[in-house]
Tab-separated table of C-alpha atoms and ligand atoms in Angstrom:
chain	number	residue	atom	x	y	z
A	1	UNK	CA	-26.359	-49.702	-8.665
A	2	UNK	CA	-22.610	-49.456	-8.753
A	3	UNK	CA	-20.520	-51.824	-6.687
A	4	UNK	CA	-17.873	-50.551	-4.299
A	5	UNK	CA	-14.235	-51.518	-4.593
A	6	UNK	CA	-14.436	-53.335	-1.250
A	7	UNK	CA	-17.418	-55.402	-2.370
A	8	UNK	CA	-15.839	-56.150	-5.758
A	9	UNK	CA	-12.510	-57.194	-4.207
A	10	UNK	CA	-14.214	-60.055	-2.343
A	11	UNK	CA	-14.789	-61.719	-5.676
A	12	UNK	CA	-17.176	-64.429	-6.732
A	13	UNK	CA	-17.254	-66.440	-3.521
A	14	UNK	CA	-14.406	-68.745	-4.524
A	15	UNK	CA	-11.667	-66.187	-5.113
A	16	UNK	CA	-10.947	-62.456	-5.538
A	17	UNK	CA	-11.266	-61.043	-9.084
A	18	UNK	CA	-8.624	-61.364	-11.792
A	19	UNK	CA	-8.234	-58.626	-14.404
A	20	UNK	CA	-6.003	-59.286	-17.410
A	21	UNK	CA	-4.656	-56.568	-19.704
A	22	UNK	CA	-4.178	-58.078	-23.139
A	23	UNK	CA	-4.018	-57.055	-26.784
A	24	UNK	CA	-2.954	-58.829	-29.932
A	25	UNK	CA	-1.028	-55.701	-30.945
A	26	UNK	CA	2.126	-54.586	-29.146
A	27	UNK	CA	2.551	-51.091	-27.756
A	28	UNK	CA	-1.123	-50.187	-27.393
A	29	UNK	CA	-0.886	-49.574	-23.642
A	30	UNK	CA	-1.314	-52.886	-21.795
A	31	UNK	CA	1.487	-52.285	-19.323
A	32	UNK	CA	0.681	-48.633	-18.638
A	33	UNK	CA	-2.947	-49.577	-18.013
A	34	UNK	CA	-2.066	-52.660	-15.945
A	35	UNK	CA	0.220	-50.694	-13.617
A	36	UNK	CA	-2.405	-48.027	-12.950
A	37	UNK	CA	-5.276	-50.496	-12.568
A	38	UNK	CA	-3.314	-52.674	-10.162
A	39	UNK	CA	-2.414	-49.640	-8.079
A	40	UNK	CA	-5.949	-48.228	-7.986
A	41	UNK	CA	-7.592	-51.618	-7.351
A	42	UNK	CA	-5.044	-52.444	-4.609
A	43	UNK	CA	-4.366	-55.623	-6.573
A	44	UNK	CA	-1.206	-57.653	-6.980
A	45	UNK	CA	0.306	-57.014	-10.408
A	46	UNK	CA	1.547	-60.248	-11.988
A	47	UNK	CA	3.832	-59.485	-14.917
A	48	UNK	CA	3.733	-62.229	-17.560
A	49	UNK	CA	5.672	-60.243	-20.161
A	50	UNK	CA	9.297	-61.361	-20.467
A	51	UNK	CA	10.498	-58.553	-22.753
A	52	UNK	CA	12.667	-55.699	-21.535
A	53	UNK	CA	9.735	-53.324	-22.130
A	54	UNK	CA	7.715	-55.133	-19.456
A	55	UNK	CA	6.082	-53.590	-16.401
A	56	UNK	CA	8.630	-55.082	-13.999
A	57	UNK	CA	11.465	-53.103	-15.534
A	58	UNK	CA	9.409	-49.926	-15.835
A	59	UNK	CA	8.682	-50.276	-12.127
A	60	UNK	CA	12.379	-50.445	-11.299
A	61	UNK	CA	12.793	-54.219	-10.930
A	62	UNK	CA	16.021	-55.552	-12.445
A	63	UNK	CA	15.912	-59.325	-12.718
A	64	UNK	CA	19.708	-59.493	-13.217
A	65	UNK	CA	20.173	-58.509	-9.564
A	66	UNK	CA	18.359	-61.624	-8.357
A	67	UNK	CA	19.230	-65.317	-8.499
A	68	UNK	CA	15.704	-66.626	-8.001
A	69	UNK	CA	12.506	-65.670	-9.702
A	70	UNK	CA	9.400	-65.934	-7.540
A	71	UNK	CA	7.293	-66.249	-10.695
A	72	UNK	CA	9.348	-69.204	-11.967
A	73	UNK	CA	9.187	-70.865	-8.525
A	74	UNK	CA	5.475	-70.207	-8.538
A	75	UNK	CA	5.050	-72.070	-11.806
A	76	UNK	CA	7.607	-74.844	-11.374
A	77	UNK	CA	7.417	-75.537	-7.624
A	78	UNK	CA	3.804	-74.660	-6.973
A	79	UNK	CA	4.946	-71.999	-4.495
A	80	UNK	CA	2.734	-68.934	-4.248
A	81	UNK	CA	5.048	-65.968	-4.959
A	82	UNK	CA	5.425	-63.222	-2.370
A	83	UNK	CA	4.704	-59.918	-4.114
A	84	UNK	CA	7.262	-57.134	-3.786
A	85	UNK	CA	5.603	-54.299	-1.879
A	86	UNK	CA	5.318	-51.096	-3.842
A	87	UNK	CA	5.399	-47.604	-2.395
A	88	UNK	CA	3.159	-45.355	-4.499
A	89	UNK	CA	2.993	-48.205	-6.998
A	90	UNK	CA	1.401	-51.635	-7.162
A	91	UNK	CA	2.707	-54.702	-5.357
A	92	UNK	CA	4.462	-56.749	-8.004
A	93	UNK	CA	5.291	-60.312	-8.978
A	94	UNK	CA	7.994	-59.583	-11.553
A	95	UNK	CA	8.581	-61.452	-14.781
A	96	UNK	CA	11.850	-63.016	-15.950
A	97	UNK	CA	13.349	-63.247	-19.450
A	98	UNK	CA	13.402	-67.079	-19.681
A	99	UNK	CA	9.634	-67.132	-19.379
A	100	UNK	CA	9.578	-66.918	-23.158
A	101	UNK	CA	10.881	-70.514	-23.387
A	102	UNK	CA	9.520	-71.713	-20.076
A	103	UNK	CA	5.889	-70.727	-20.485
A	104	UNK	CA	3.743	-73.333	-18.777
A	105	UNK	CA	0.694	-74.710	-20.564
A	106	UNK	CA	-2.152	-72.190	-20.512
A	107	UNK	CA	-4.183	-74.328	-18.091
A	108	UNK	CA	-1.326	-74.305	-15.592
A	109	UNK	CA	-1.109	-70.516	-15.875
A	110	UNK	CA	-4.850	-70.209	-15.267
A	111	UNK	CA	-4.723	-72.584	-12.270
A	112	UNK	CA	-1.727	-70.753	-10.786
A	113	UNK	CA	-3.310	-67.283	-11.091
A	114	UNK	CA	-6.539	-68.498	-9.515
A	115	UNK	CA	-4.675	-70.182	-6.660
A	116	UNK	CA	-2.534	-67.109	-6.031
A	117	UNK	CA	-5.575	-64.820	-5.957
A	118	UNK	CA	-7.076	-67.104	-3.294
A	119	UNK	CA	-3.832	-67.367	-1.309
A	120	UNK	CA	-3.232	-63.605	-1.356
A	121	UNK	CA	-6.908	-62.976	-0.800
A	122	UNK	CA	-6.502	-59.966	-3.056
A	123	UNK	CA	-7.505	-59.040	-6.600
A	124	UNK	CA	-4.925	-59.730	-9.278
A	125	UNK	CA	-4.091	-57.675	-12.359
A	126	UNK	CA	-2.071	-59.471	-15.032
A	127	UNK	CA	0.102	-57.761	-17.616
A	128	UNK	CA	0.756	-59.870	-20.705
A	129	UNK	CA	3.003	-60.223	-23.709
A	130	UNK	CA	1.352	-59.027	-26.917
A	131	UNK	CA	-0.492	-61.603	-28.975
A	132	UNK	CA	-1.783	-65.051	-28.212
A	133	UNK	CA	0.913	-67.084	-26.442
A	134	UNK	CA	0.422	-69.737	-23.733
A	135	UNK	CA	0.971	-67.334	-20.827
A	136	UNK	CA	-1.432	-64.789	-22.304
A	137	UNK	CA	-4.118	-67.380	-23.078
A	138	UNK	CA	-3.754	-68.682	-19.523
A	139	UNK	CA	-4.221	-65.179	-18.104
A	140	UNK	CA	-7.158	-64.431	-20.395
A	141	UNK	CA	-8.817	-67.703	-19.377
A	142	UNK	CA	-8.448	-66.829	-15.694
A	143	UNK	CA	-9.822	-63.312	-16.083
A	144	UNK	CA	-13.146	-61.974	-14.869
A	145	UNK	CA	-12.430	-58.959	-17.061
A	146	UNK	CA	-9.997	-58.671	-19.967
A	147	UNK	CA	-9.066	-55.023	-20.460
A	148	UNK	CA	-8.048	-54.457	-24.079
A	149	UNK	CA	-6.369	-51.114	-24.840
A	150	UNK	CA	-6.756	-50.279	-28.521
A	151	UNK	CA	-5.182	-47.442	-30.448
A	152	UNK	CA	-7.315	-46.021	-33.235
A	153	UNK	CA	-4.926	-46.648	-36.110
A	154	UNK	CA	-5.257	-49.232	-38.859
A	155	UNK	CA	-2.839	-51.909	-37.571
A	156	UNK	CA	-4.206	-51.793	-34.025
A	157	UNK	CA	-7.782	-52.003	-35.208
A	158	UNK	CA	-6.879	-54.958	-37.463
A	159	UNK	CA	-5.302	-56.691	-34.475
A	160	UNK	CA	-8.266	-55.808	-32.275
A	161	UNK	CA	-10.671	-57.269	-34.806
A	162	UNK	CA	-8.654	-60.503	-34.956
A	163	UNK	CA	-8.602	-60.694	-31.174
A	164	UNK	CA	-12.313	-60.132	-30.597
A	165	UNK	CA	-13.255	-62.506	-33.436
A	166	UNK	CA	-11.120	-65.162	-31.739
A	167	UNK	CA	-12.118	-64.433	-28.151
A	168	UNK	CA	-15.881	-64.370	-28.533
A	169	UNK	CA	-17.528	-65.225	-25.183
A	170	UNK	CA	-14.633	-63.727	-23.233
A	171	UNK	CA	-15.316	-60.848	-20.825
A	172	UNK	CA	-13.624	-58.174	-22.929
A	173	UNK	CA	-13.646	-54.472	-22.074
A	174	UNK	CA	-12.164	-52.274	-24.786
A	175	UNK	CA	-10.467	-48.987	-23.866
A	176	UNK	CA	-9.473	-46.744	-26.759
A	177	UNK	CA	-5.993	-45.556	-25.822
A	178	UNK	CA	-3.740	-42.697	-26.972
A	179	UNK	CA	-6.810	-41.039	-28.475
A	180	UNK	CA	-5.910	-37.956	-30.470
A	181	UNK	CA	-8.677	-36.765	-32.826
A	182	UNK	CA	-9.123	-40.119	-34.600
A	183	UNK	CA	-10.400	-39.962	-38.193
A	184	UNK	CA	-14.010	-40.759	-38.977
A	185	UNK	CA	-13.201	-44.154	-40.556
A	186	UNK	CA	-11.360	-45.273	-37.390
A	187	UNK	CA	-14.290	-44.326	-35.166
A	188	UNK	CA	-16.672	-46.162	-37.479
A	189	UNK	CA	-14.457	-49.245	-37.595
A	190	UNK	CA	-14.148	-49.380	-33.804
A	191	UNK	CA	-17.902	-48.928	-33.443
A	192	UNK	CA	-18.497	-51.823	-35.867
A	193	UNK	CA	-16.107	-54.143	-34.020
A	194	UNK	CA	-17.668	-53.329	-30.670
A	195	UNK	CA	-21.217	-53.670	-31.978
A	196	UNK	CA	-20.656	-56.981	-33.759
A	197	UNK	CA	-19.800	-58.767	-30.519
A	198	UNK	CA	-21.640	-56.440	-28.162
A	199	UNK	CA	-18.452	-55.597	-26.263
A	200	UNK	CA	-18.575	-52.937	-23.536
A	201	UNK	CA	-16.234	-49.970	-23.826
A	202	UNK	CA	-14.272	-48.314	-21.066
A	203	UNK	CA	-13.544	-44.581	-21.055
A	204	UNK	CA	-11.399	-42.966	-23.739
A	205	UNK	CA	-7.794	-42.507	-22.685
A	206	UNK	CA	-6.253	-39.530	-24.446
A	207	UNK	CA	-2.802	-39.398	-25.946
A	208	UNK	CA	-0.591	-37.854	-23.273
A	209	UNK	CA	2.866	-37.255	-24.780
A	210	UNK	CA	4.350	-36.625	-21.299
A	211	UNK	CA	3.683	-40.281	-20.394
A	212	UNK	CA	6.293	-41.381	-22.919
A	213	UNK	CA	8.888	-39.064	-21.364
A	214	UNK	CA	8.323	-40.148	-17.770
A	215	UNK	CA	11.336	-41.577	-15.977
A	216	UNK	CA	9.996	-42.048	-12.438
A	217	UNK	CA	8.418	-45.405	-11.761
A	218	UNK	CA	5.639	-44.596	-9.290
A	219	UNK	CA	2.018	-44.990	-10.421
A	220	UNK	CA	0.737	-41.970	-12.323
A	221	UNK	CA	-2.422	-42.205	-10.199
A	222	UNK	CA	-0.599	-42.083	-6.868
A	223	UNK	CA	-1.322	-39.013	-4.773
A	224	UNK	CA	-0.456	-36.221	-5.150
A	225	UNK	CA	-1.459	-36.408	-8.806
A	226	UNK	CA	0.455	-34.033	-11.056
A	227	UNK	CA	-1.725	-31.357	-12.654
A	228	UNK	CA	-0.958	-32.487	-16.194
A	229	UNK	CA	-1.910	-36.057	-15.249
A	230	UNK	CA	-5.443	-35.187	-14.063
A	231	UNK	CA	-7.161	-36.072	-17.344
A	232	UNK	CA	-5.339	-39.429	-17.586
A	233	UNK	CA	-6.085	-40.281	-13.954
A	234	UNK	CA	-9.766	-39.392	-14.469
A	235	UNK	CA	-9.826	-41.924	-17.322
A	236	UNK	CA	-8.151	-44.543	-15.108
A	237	UNK	CA	-10.748	-43.858	-12.384
A	238	UNK	CA	-13.418	-44.372	-15.042
A	239	UNK	CA	-11.782	-47.620	-16.096
A	240	UNK	CA	-11.710	-48.805	-12.480
A	241	UNK	CA	-15.462	-48.179	-12.270
A	242	UNK	CA	-16.023	-50.048	-15.542
A	243	UNK	CA	-14.007	-53.025	-14.265
A	244	UNK	CA	-15.786	-53.081	-10.906
A	245	UNK	CA	-19.212	-52.933	-12.505
A	246	UNK	CA	-18.418	-55.318	-15.336
A	247	UNK	CA	-21.375	-57.643	-15.620
B	301	ATP	N1	-2.414	-42.716	-23.015
B	301	ATP	C1	-1.159	-42.661	-23.453
B	301	ATP	N2	-0.683	-41.515	-23.992
B	301	ATP	C2	0.583	-41.439	-24.447
B	301	ATP	N3	1.440	-42.438	-24.431
B	301	ATP	C3	1.036	-43.615	-23.923
B	301	ATP	C4	-0.280	-43.801	-23.405
B	301	ATP	N4	-0.399	-45.062	-22.963
B	301	ATP	C5	0.799	-45.653	-23.191
B	301	ATP	N5	1.658	-44.788	-23.766
B	301	ATP	C6	3.050	-45.036	-24.188
B	301	ATP	O1	3.038	-45.972	-25.250
B	301	ATP	C7	4.149	-46.843	-25.161
B	301	ATP	C8	3.628	-48.273	-25.057
B	301	ATP	O2	2.860	-48.389	-23.891
B	301	ATP	P1	2.844	-49.731	-23.042
B	301	ATP	O3	4.231	-50.182	-22.734
B	301	ATP	O4	1.912	-49.536	-21.929
B	301	ATP	O5	2.202	-50.693	-24.148
B	301	ATP	P2	2.172	-52.283	-24.162
B	301	ATP	O6	0.931	-52.654	-24.858
B	301	ATP	O7	2.397	-52.812	-22.804
B	301	ATP	O8	3.457	-52.602	-25.062
B	301	ATP	P3	4.119	-54.055	-25.274
B	301	ATP	O9	3.235	-54.740	-26.259
B	301	ATP	O10	5.466	-53.745	-25.825
B	301	ATP	O11	4.129	-54.757	-23.964
B	301	ATP	C9	4.934	-46.409	-23.942
B	301	ATP	O12	5.952	-45.544	-24.353
B	301	ATP	C10	3.905	-45.655	-23.110
B	301	ATP	O13	4.495	-44.677	-22.289
B	302	MG	MG1	3.758	-54.219	-22.114
């Protein structure tokens, strides 16, 4: 029987759920997926990517306009950050560029995310920097589900294989992203990777060239959904279901 969002959001009895979007390859769709998932799950989006291509900037947050960083204060002062409320987009705890040098130890990141989820009493979606760095390991360790977008090209599949071989026993959920008639060998390779570790798969997310041209920063899934976005939003709805029912 499928769980409802309301039931899922209550979490495991100690805290609401944490969903981390991670991939060992850059550019495969972590941030795009994280923003939509956070919006649809009514979760707080915690951005742990310090690069200019991060979710915070895509969502219109410019760190240079602020003196303080709630994320830094959260890590260094033990203060639970107050998320910035989003209209037609997720509530956000933005990242800051110095996080690259100031990354806390992974255990501190895990502890902080778990504490914040409890304090907010809301699910948390974490966007991460590509690859295995302290902040990403911390977020992966905290996660009830690790959503891994994977593009069906050689380099991404190599990176995916490295990631799943390293993170055996982690609650991974692979979503093939930017799917555009992948060749037979790529389908076979993905199937082998998934089968070897018995990893569940989320829905296919098709390549939608219009996504790359978007300049507005509201969630693609926010109503009213544009006609061209219907197929993408259907995939995101499918991903939400897969996350909620993740065993
Ligand atoms: N389904 C899709 N169809 C078409 N383009 C997409 C899709 N998903 C993401 N993109 C585009 O691919 C690029 C990378 O996406 P995104 O920023 O989400 O990846 P990322 O994994 O967060 O990258 P990084 O590793 O740099 O943080 C962006 O231009 C984004 O608009
Ligand atoms: Mg990103």
